[in-house]
Coordinates of C-alpha atoms in Angstrom, one line a residue:
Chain A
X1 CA 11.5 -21.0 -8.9
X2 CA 7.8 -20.0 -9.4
X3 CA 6.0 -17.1 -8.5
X4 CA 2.9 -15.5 -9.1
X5 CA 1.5 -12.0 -10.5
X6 CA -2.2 -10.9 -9.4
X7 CA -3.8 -9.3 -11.5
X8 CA -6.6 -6.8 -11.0
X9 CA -9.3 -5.3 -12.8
X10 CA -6.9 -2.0 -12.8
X11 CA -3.7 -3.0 -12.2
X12 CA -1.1 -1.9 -14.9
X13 CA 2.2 -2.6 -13.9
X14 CA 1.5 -6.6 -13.8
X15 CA 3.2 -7.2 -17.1
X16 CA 6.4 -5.2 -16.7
X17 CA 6.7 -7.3 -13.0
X18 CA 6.1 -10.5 -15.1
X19 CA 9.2 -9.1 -18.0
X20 CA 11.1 -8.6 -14.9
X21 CA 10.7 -11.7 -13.3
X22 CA 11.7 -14.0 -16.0
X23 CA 14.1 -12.1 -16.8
X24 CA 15.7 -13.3 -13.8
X25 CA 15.0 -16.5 -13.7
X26 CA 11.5 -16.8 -12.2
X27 CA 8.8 -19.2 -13.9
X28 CA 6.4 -16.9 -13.4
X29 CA 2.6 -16.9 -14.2
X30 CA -0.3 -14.9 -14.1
X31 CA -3.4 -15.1 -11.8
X32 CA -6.9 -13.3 -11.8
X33 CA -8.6 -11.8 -9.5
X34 CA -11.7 -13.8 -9.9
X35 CA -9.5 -17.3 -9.1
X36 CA -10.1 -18.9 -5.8
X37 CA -6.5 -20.9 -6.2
X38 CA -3.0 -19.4 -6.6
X39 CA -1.1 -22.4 -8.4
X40 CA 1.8 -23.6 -6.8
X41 CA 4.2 -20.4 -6.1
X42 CA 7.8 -19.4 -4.4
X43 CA 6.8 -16.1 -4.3
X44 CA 3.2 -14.2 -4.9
X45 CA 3.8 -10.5 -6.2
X46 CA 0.9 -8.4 -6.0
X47 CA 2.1 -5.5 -8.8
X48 CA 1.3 -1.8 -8.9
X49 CA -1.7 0.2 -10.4
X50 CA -4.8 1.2 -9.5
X51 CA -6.9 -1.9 -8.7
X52 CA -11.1 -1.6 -8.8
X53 CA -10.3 2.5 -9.5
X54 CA -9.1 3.1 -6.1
X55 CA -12.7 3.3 -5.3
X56 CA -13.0 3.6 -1.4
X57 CA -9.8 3.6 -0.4
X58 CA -6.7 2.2 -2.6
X59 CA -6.8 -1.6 -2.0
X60 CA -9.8 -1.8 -0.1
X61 CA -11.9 -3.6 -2.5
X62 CA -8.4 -5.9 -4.2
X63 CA -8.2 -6.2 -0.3
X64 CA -11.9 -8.3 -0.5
X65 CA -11.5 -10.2 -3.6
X66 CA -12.1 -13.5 -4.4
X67 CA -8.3 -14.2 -4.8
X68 CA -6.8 -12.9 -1.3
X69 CA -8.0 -15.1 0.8
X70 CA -5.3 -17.4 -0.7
X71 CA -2.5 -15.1 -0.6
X72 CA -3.7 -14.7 2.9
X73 CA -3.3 -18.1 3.4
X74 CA 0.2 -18.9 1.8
X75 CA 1.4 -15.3 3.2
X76 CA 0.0 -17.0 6.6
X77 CA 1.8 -20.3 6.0
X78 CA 5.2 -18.4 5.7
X79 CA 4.9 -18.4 2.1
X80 CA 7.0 -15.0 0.5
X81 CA 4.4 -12.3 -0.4
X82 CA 5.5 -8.9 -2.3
X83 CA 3.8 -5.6 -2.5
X84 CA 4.8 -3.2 -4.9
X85 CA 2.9 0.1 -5.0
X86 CA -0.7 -0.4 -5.2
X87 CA -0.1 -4.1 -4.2
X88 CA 1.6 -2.3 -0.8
X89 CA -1.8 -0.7 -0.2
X90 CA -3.8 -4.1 -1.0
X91 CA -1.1 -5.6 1.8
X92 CA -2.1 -2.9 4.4
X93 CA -5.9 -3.1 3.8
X94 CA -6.0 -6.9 3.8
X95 CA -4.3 -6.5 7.5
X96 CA -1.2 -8.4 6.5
X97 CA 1.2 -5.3 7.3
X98 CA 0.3 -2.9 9.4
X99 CA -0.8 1.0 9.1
X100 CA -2.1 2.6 5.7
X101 CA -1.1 4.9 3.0
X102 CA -2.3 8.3 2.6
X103 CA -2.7 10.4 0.2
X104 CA 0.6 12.6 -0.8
X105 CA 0.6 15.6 1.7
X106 CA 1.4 17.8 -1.1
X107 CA -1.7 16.3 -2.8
X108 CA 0.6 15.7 -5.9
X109 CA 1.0 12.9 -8.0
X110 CA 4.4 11.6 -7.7
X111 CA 6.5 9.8 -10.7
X112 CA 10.0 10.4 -10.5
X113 CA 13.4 8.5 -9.4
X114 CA 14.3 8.3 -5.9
X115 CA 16.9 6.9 -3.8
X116 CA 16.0 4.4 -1.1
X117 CA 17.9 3.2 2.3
X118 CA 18.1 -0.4 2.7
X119 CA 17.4 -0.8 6.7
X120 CA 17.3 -4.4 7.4
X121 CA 19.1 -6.8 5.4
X122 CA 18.2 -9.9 7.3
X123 CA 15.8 -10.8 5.2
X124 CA 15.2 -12.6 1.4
X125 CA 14.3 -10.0 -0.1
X126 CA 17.5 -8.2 0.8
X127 CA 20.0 -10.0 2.1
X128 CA 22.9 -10.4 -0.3
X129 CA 22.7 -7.2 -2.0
X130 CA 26.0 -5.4 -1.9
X131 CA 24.6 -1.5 -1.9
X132 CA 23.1 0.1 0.9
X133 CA 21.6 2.7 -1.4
X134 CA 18.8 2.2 -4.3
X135 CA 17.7 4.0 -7.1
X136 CA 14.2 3.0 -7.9
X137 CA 11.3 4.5 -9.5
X138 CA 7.9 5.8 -7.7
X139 CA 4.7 6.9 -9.6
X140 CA 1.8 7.1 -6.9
X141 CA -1.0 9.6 -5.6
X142 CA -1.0 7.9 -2.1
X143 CA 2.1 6.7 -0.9
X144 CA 2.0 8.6 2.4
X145 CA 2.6 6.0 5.1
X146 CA 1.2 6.2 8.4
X147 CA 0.0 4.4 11.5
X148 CA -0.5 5.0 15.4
X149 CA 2.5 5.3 17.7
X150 CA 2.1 2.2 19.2
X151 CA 2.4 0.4 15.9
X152 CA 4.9 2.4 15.1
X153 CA 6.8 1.3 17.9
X154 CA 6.1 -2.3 17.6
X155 CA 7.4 -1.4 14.0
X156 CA 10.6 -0.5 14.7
X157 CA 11.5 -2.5 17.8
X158 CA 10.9 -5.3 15.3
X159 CA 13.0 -4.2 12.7
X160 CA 10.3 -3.7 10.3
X161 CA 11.2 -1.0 8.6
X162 CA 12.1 -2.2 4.8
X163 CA 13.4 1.0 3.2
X164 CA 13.4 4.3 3.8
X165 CA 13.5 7.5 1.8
X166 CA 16.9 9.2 1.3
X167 CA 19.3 11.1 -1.1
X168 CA 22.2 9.3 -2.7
X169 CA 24.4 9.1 0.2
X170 CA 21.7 7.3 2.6
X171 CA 20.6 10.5 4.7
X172 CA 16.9 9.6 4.7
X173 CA 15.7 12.7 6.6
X174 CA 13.0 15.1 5.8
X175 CA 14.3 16.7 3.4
X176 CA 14.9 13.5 1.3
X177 CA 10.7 13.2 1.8
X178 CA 8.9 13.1 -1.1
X179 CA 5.2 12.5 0.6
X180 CA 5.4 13.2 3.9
X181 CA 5.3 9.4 4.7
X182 CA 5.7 8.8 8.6
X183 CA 9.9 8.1 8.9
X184 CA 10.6 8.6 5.5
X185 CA 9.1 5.2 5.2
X186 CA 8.9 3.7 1.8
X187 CA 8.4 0.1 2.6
X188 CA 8.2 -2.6 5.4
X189 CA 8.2 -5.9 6.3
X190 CA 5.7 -8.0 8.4
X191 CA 7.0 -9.6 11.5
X192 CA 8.7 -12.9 10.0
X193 CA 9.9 -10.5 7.3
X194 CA 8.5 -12.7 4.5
X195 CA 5.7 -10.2 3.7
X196 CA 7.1 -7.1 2.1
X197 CA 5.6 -3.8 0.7
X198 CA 6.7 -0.7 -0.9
X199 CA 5.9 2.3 -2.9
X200 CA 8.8 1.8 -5.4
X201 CA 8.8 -0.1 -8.3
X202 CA 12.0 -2.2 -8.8
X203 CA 10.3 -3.9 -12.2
X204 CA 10.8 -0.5 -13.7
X205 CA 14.9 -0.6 -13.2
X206 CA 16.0 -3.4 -14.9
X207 CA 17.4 -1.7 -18.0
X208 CA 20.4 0.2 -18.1
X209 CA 19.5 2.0 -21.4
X210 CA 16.2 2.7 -20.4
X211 CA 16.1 3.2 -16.4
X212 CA 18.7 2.3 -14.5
X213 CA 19.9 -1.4 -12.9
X214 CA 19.2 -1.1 -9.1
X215 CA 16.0 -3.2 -9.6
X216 CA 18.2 -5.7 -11.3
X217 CA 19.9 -6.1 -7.7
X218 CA 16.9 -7.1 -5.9
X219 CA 15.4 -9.8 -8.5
X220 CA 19.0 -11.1 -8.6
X221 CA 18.8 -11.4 -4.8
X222 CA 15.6 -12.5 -4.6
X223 CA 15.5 -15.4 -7.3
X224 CA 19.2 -16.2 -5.5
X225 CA 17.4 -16.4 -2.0
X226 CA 14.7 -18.8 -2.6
Chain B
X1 CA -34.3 -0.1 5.7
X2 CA -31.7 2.7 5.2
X3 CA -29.1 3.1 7.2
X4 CA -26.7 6.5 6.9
X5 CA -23.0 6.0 8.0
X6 CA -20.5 9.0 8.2
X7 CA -17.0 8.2 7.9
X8 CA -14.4 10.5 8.8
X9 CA -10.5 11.2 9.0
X10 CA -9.4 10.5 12.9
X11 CA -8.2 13.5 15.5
X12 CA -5.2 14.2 14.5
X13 CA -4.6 12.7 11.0
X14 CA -3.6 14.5 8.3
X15 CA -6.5 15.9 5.9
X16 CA -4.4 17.3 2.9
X17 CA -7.9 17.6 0.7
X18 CA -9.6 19.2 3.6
X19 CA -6.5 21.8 3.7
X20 CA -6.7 22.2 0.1
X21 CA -11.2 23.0 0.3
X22 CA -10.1 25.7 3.1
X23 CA -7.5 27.4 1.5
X24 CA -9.5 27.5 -1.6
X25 CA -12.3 29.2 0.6
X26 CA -10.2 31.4 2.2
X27 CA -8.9 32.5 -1.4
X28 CA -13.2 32.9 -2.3
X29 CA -13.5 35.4 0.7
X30 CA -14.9 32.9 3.5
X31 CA -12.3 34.0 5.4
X32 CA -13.2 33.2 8.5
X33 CA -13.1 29.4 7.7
X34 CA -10.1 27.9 9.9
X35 CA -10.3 24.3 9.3
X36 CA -12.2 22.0 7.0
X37 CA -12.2 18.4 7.2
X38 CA -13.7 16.0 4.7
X39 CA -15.0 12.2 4.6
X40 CA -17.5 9.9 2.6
X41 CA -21.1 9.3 3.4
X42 CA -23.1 6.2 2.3
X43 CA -26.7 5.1 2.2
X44 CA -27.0 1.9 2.5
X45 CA -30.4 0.2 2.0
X46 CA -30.6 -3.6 3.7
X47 CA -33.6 -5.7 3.3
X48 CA -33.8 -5.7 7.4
X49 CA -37.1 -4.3 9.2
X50 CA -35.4 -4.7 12.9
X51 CA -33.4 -1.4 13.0
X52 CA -31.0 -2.3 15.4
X53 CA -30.7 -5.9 13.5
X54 CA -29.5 -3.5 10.5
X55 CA -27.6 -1.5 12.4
X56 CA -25.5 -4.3 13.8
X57 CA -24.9 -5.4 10.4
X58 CA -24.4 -1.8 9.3
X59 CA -21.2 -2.2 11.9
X60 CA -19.6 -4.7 11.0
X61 CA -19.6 -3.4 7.5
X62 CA -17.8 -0.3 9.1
X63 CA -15.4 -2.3 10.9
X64 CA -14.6 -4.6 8.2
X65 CA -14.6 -2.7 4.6
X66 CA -16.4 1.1 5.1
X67 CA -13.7 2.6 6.9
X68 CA -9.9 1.7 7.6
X69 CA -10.1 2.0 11.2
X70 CA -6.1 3.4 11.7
X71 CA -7.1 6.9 10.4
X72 CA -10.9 6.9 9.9
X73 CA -13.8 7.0 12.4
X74 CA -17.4 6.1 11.4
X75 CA -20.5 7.2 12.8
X76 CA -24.3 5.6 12.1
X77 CA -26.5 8.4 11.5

């Protein structure tokens, strides 16, 4: 299987996607910004970071570049796009999932472990993982999710809702909130669920003896879906 | 020509920076300051004589890059 890292003037967490995709099997190669064509892929991972600064908005300007018209175009063609972090915010300016995230409403940078609630399994990025609960990693400054209440509707009425924020046992309430993100929302799909974004970073919990292994579950599944 | 465009948080959305200026005026003793909200300005020269020719274009660049149009408004000064 082949897939595709982006990478942008700014993005940092491109090389630990690329360890972590061949690691699981992926034949995966790296694309810049600049490039008009994304070589033949399976999957097109946009990684974290801060792309062009976060100048204007996060994403807004990766959101523009030369590159994403492409991505539009295979994401368009049913083509399996990922988001993780900053590459969810480039996924929401470029209109490919809807709403935007905000800044923190604490204002603080984030970077810590966290739990995440699986909410829709029908789906390759999820589908044959056995837990319901993940452990994964967020380090971000705007990871606030939000969008009107009609899209937030449409949302969940289309079982777009990826993962959500929770403690270990799956209670993703408010308390279990770490940014004030609109339904404890961490990540979601578009509406053929082959687009997905979120603020965690599964790349970074591949390791038992450094991290943890619950980002080892979703390559697995996801190299074992395609 | 130069165009001025005013882009600003939407009704309703949250403004944690804008919280965090009045809070930090209160704490200066402006305390009668009950809200602040914040947001970007731009000048933005376009080789254009025909104002409303500019301006039109000036829109469009809202619309499409200057402001995120699910949480920000934009106004053309």
């Amino acid at each position: 299987m082949k897939s595709s890292v982006i990478i942008f003037p700014g993005s940092n967490c491109d090389r630990d996607m690329d360890v972590a995709l061949k690691k699981f099997g992926f034949e995966n190669q790296m694309v810049w910004h600049n490039d008009e064509e994304i070589p033949k892929s399976d999957l097109i991972v946009l990684p974290g970071g801060f792309s062009y600064g976060d100048y204007l908005r996060c994403g807004s300007i990766a959101g523009k570049s030369r590159i994403i018209k492409s991505v539009i175009n295979f994401a368009n063609s049913g083509g399996l796009v990922l988001g993780i972090c900053n590459g969810f915010q480039i996924l929401t300016e470029t209109g490919l999932l809807p709403g935007i995230l905000q800044q923190n409403k604490y204002l603080n940078f984030i970077c810590k472990n966290v739990f995440v609630k699986i909410k829709n399994k029908e789906n390759k990025f999820f589908k044959d993982i056995k837990k319901e609960v993940l452990e994964l990693h967020i380090a971000h400054n705007e990871g606030n999710y939000f969008c009107s209440n009609d899209e937030l509707k449409s949302i969940e009425d289309n079982g777009q809702i990826a993962v959500t924020y929770c403690d270990n046992k799956g209670n993703d309430n408010e308390e279990n909130n770490p940014n004030g993100a609109l339904k404890n929302i961490a990540g979601i799909f578009n509406k053929n669920k082959n687009i997905l974004g979120m603020m965690p970073h599964p790349e970074r919990m591949i390791d038992q003896f450094l991290s943890g292994e619950d980002g080892s579950l979703f390559f697995e599944n996801l190299i074992g879906s395609l | 020509m130069k165009v001025k465009v005013i882009v600003t948080l939407k009704n309703g959305v949250l403004d944690p920076q804008g919280k965090a200026i009045q809070q930090t005026l209160n704490g200066m003793s402006f305390e009668n300051v009950s809200e602040v909200r914040q947001g970007k300005y731009f000048d933005i020269e376009v080789k254009e004589s025909d104002e409303s020719k500019a301006k039109t274009q000036v829109e469009d660049m809202c619309k499409k890059l200057l402001a995120n149009l699910v949480i920000e408004d934009y106004k053309i000064l």
